[in-house]
mmCIF file with all atom_site columns, C-alpha atoms in Angstrom:
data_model
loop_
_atom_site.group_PDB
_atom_site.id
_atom_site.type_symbol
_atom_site.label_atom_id
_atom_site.label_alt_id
_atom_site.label_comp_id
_atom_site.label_asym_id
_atom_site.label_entity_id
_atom_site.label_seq_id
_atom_site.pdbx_PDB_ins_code
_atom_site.Cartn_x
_atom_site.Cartn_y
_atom_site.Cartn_z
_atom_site.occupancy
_atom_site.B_iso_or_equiv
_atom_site.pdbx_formal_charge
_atom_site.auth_seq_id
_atom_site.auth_comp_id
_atom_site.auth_asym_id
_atom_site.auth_atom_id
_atom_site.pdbx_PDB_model_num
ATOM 1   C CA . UNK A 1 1   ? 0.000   0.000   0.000  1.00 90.00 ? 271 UNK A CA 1
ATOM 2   C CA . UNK A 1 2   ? 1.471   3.608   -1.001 1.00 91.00 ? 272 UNK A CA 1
ATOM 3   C CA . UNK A 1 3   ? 0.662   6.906   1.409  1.00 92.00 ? 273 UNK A CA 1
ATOM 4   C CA . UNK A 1 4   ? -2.161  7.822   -1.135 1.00 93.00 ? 274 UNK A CA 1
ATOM 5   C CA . UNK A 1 5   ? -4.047  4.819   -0.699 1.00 95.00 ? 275 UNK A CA 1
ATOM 6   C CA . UNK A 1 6   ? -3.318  4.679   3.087  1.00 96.00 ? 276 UNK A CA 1
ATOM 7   C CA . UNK A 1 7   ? -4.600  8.313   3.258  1.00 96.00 ? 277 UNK A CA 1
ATOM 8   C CA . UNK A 1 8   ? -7.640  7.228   0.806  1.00 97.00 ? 278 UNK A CA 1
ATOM 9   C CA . UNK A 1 9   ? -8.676  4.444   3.202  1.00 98.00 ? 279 UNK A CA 1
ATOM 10  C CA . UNK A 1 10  ? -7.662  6.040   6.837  1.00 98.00 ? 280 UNK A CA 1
ATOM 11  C CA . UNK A 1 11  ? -9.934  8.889   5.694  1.00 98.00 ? 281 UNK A CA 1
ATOM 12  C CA . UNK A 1 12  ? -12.754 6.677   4.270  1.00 97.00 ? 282 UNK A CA 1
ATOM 13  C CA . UNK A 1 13  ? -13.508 6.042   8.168  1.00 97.00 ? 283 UNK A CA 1
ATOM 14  C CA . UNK A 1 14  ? -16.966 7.966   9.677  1.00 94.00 ? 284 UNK A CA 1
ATOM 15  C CA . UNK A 1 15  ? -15.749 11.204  10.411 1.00 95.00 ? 285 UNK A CA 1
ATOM 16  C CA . UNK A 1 16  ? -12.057 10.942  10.089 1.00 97.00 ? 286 UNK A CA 1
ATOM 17  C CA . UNK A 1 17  ? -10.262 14.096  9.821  1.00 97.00 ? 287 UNK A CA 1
ATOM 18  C CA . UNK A 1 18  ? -6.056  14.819  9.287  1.00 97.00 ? 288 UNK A CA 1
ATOM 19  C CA . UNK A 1 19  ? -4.189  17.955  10.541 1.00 96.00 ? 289 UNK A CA 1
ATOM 20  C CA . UNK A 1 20  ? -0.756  18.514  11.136 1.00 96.00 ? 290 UNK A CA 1
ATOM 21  C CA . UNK A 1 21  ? -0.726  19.646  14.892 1.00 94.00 ? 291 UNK A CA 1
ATOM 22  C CA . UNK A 1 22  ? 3.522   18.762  14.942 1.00 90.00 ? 292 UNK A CA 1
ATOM 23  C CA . UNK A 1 23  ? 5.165   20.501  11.994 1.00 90.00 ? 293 UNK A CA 1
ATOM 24  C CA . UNK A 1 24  ? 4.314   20.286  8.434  1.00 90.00 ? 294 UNK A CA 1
ATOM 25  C CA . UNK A 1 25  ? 5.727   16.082  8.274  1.00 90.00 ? 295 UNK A CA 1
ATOM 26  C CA . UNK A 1 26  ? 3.713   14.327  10.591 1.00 93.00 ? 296 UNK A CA 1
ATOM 27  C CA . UNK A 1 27  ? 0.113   14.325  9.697  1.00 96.00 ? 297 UNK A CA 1
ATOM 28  C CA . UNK A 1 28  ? -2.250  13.258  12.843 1.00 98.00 ? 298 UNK A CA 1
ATOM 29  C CA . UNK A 1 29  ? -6.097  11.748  11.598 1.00 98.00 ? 299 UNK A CA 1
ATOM 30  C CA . UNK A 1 30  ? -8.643  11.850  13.682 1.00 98.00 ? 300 UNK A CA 1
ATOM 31  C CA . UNK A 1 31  ? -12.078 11.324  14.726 1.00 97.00 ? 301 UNK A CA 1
ATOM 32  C CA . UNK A 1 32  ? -13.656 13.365  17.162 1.00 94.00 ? 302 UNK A CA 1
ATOM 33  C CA . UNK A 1 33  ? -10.483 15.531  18.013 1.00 92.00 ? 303 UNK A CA 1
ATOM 34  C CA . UNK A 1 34  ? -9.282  11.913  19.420 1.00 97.00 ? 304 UNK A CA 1
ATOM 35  C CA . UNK A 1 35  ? -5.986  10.368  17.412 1.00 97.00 ? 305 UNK A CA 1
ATOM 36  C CA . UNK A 1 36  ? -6.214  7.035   15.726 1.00 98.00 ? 306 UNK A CA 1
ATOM 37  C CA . UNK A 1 37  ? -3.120  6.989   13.224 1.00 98.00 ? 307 UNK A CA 1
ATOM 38  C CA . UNK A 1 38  ? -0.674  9.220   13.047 1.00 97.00 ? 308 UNK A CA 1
ATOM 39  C CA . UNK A 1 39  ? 2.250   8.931   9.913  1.00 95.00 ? 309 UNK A CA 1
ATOM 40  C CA . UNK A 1 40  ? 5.025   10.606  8.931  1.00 87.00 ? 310 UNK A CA 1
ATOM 41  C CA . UNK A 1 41  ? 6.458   12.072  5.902  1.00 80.00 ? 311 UNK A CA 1
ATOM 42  C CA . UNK A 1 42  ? 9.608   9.775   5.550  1.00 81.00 ? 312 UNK A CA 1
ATOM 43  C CA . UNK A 1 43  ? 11.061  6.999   3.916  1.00 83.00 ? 313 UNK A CA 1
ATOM 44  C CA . UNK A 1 44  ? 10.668  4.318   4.747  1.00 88.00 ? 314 UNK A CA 1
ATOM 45  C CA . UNK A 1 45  ? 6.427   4.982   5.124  1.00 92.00 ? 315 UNK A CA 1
ATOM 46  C CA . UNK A 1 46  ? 4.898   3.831   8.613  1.00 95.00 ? 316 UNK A CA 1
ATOM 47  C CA . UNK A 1 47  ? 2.122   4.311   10.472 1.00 97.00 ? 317 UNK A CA 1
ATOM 48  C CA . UNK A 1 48  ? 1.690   4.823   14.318 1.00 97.00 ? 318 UNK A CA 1
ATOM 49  C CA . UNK A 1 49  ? -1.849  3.016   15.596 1.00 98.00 ? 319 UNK A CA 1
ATOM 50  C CA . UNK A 1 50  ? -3.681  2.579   18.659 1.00 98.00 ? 320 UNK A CA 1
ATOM 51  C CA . UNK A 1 51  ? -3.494  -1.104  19.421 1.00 98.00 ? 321 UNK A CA 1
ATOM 52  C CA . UNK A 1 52  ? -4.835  -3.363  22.666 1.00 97.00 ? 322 UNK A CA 1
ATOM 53  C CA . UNK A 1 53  ? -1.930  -3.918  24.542 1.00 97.00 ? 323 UNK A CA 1
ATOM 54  C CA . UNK A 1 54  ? -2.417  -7.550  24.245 1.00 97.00 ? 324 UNK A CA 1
ATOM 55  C CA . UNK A 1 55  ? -2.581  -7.917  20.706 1.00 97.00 ? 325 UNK A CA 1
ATOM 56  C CA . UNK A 1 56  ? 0.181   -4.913  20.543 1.00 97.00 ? 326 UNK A CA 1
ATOM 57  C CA . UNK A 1 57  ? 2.456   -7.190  21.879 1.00 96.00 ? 327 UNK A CA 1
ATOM 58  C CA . UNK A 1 58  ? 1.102   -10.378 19.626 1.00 97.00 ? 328 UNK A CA 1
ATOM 59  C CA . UNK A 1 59  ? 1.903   -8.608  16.918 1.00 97.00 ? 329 UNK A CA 1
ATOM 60  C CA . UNK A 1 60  ? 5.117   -7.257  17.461 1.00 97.00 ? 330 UNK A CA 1
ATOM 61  C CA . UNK A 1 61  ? 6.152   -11.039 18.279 1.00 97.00 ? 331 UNK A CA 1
ATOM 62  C CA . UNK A 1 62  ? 4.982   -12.188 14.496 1.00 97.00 ? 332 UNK A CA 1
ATOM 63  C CA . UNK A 1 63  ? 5.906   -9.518  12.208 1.00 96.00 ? 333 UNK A CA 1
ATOM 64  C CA . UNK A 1 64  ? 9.267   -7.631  11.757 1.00 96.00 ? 334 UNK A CA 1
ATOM 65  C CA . UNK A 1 65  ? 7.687   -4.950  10.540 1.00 97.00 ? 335 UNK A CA 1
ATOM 66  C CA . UNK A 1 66  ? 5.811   -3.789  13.358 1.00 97.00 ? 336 UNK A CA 1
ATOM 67  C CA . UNK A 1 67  ? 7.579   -1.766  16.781 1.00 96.00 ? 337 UNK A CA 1
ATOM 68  C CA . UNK A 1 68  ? 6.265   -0.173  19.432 1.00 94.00 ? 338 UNK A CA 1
ATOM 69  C CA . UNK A 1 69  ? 4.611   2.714   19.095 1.00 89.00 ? 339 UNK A CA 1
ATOM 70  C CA . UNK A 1 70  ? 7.247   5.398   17.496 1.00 84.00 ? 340 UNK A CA 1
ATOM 71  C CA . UNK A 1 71  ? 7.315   8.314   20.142 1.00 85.00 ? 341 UNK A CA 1
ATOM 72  C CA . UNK A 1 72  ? 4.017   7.163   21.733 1.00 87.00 ? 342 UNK A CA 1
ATOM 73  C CA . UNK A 1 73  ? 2.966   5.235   24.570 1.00 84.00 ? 343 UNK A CA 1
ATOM 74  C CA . UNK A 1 74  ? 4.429   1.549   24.018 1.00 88.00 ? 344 UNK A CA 1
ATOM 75  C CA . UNK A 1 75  ? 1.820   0.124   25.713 1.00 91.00 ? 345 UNK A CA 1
ATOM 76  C CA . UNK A 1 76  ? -1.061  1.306   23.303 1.00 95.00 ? 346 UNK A CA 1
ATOM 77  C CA . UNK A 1 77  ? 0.497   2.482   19.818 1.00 97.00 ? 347 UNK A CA 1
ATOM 78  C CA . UNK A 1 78  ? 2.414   0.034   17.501 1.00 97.00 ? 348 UNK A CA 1
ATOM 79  C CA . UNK A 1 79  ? 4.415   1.375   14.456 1.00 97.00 ? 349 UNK A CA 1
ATOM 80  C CA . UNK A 1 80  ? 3.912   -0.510  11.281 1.00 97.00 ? 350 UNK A CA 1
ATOM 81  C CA . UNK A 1 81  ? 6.276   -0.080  8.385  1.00 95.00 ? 351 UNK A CA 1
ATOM 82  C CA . UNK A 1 82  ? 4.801   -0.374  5.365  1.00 94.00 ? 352 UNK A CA 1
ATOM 83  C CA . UNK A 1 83  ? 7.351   -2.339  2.315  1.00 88.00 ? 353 UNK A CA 1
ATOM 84  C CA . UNK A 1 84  ? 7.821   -5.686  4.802  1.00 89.00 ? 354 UNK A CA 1
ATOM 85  C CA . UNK A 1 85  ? 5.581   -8.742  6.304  1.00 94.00 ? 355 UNK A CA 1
ATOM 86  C CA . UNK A 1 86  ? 2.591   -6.773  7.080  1.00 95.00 ? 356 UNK A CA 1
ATOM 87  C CA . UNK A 1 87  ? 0.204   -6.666  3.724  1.00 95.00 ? 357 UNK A CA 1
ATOM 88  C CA . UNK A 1 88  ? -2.629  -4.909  2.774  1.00 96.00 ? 358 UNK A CA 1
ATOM 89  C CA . UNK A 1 89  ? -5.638  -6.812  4.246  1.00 97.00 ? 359 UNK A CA 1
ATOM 90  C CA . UNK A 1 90  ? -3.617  -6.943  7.936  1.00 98.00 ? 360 UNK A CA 1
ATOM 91  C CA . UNK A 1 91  ? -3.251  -3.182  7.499  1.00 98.00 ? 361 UNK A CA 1
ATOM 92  C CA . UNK A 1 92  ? -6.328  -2.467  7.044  1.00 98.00 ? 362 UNK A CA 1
ATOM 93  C CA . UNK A 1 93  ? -7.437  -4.124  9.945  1.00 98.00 ? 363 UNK A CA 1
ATOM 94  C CA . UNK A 1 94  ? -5.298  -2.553  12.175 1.00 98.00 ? 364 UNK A CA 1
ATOM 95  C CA . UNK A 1 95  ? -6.262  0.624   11.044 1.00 99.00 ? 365 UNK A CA 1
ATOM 96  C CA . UNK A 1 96  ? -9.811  -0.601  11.753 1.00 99.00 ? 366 UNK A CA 1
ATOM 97  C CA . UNK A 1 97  ? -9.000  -2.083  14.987 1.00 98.00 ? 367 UNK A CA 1
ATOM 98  C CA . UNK A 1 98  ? -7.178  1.579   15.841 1.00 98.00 ? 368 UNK A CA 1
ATOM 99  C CA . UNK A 1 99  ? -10.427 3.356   14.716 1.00 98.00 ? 369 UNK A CA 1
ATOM 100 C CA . UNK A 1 100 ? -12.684 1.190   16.522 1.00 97.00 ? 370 UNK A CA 1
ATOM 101 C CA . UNK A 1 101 ? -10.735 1.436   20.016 1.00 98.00 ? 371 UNK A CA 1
ATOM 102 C CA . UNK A 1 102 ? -11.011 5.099   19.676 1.00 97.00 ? 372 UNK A CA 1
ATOM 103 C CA . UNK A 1 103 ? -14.618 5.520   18.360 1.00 96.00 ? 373 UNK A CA 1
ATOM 104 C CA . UNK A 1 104 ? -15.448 3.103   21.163 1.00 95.00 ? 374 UNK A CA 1
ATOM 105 C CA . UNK A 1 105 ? -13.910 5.513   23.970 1.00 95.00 ? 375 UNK A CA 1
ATOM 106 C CA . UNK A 1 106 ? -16.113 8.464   22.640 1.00 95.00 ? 376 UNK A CA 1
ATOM 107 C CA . UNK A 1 107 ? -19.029 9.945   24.606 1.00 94.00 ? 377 UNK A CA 1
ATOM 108 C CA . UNK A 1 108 ? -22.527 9.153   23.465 1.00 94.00 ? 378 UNK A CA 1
ATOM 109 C CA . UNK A 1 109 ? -23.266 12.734  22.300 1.00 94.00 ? 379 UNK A CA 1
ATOM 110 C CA . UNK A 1 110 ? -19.607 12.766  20.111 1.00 93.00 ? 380 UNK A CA 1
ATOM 111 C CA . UNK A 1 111 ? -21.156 9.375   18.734 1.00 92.00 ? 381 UNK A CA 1
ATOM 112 C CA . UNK A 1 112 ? -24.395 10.997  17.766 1.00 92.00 ? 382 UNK A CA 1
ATOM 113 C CA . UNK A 1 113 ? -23.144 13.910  15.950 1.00 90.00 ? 383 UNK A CA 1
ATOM 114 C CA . UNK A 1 114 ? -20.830 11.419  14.146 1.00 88.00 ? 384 UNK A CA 1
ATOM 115 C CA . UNK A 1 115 ? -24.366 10.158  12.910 1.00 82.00 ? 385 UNK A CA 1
ATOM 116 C CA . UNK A 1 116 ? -22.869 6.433   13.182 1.00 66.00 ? 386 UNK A CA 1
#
């Protein structure tokens, strides 16, 4: 997957936005002024996302290509680099999986005006 596709399908998500709160590099997505995926504007391209611990560390254990979170809390946040083990389908479900834990954490009102 290349950063336009990435970008196509992180901002496909109900009421995903992107800003660049950091410097003009690093741009954060959101949904509901909460952070699901942050990436960066480097070679080689990876993605920071919120993770379950459990399955953070799961991960980690099964694919080179995925760290703890780059500059985030280790804990919640893996880095995936995109070119190695993880493909397509897997990234897309942990960009799912990082959307969900956050939508899931929003109040009932944030919810409603998401219309979802």
């Amino acid at each position: 997957m290349n950063f336009k596709e990435m970008d196509s399908y992180l901002l496909s998500k109900k009421g995903a936005t992107f800003d660049y709160p950091f410097d003009k590099t690093v741009r954060v997505y959101r949904i509901a002024d909460k952070i699901f995926a942050l990436t960066a504007d480097e070679k080689p391209l990876s993605i920071n996302l919120k993770c379950d611990p459990i399955y953070a560390m799961e991960l980690r254990s099964l694919y080179e290509s995925i760290k703890g979170g780059y500059h985030m809390n280790k804990k919640h946040w893996n880095t995936v680099t995109l070119g190695g083990d993880v493909d397509d389908a897997l990234l897309k479900e942990l960009i799912d999986h990082s959307y969900e834990l956050v939508y899931d954490k929003l109040t009932k009102k944030q919810k409603e005006l998401l219309g979802r």
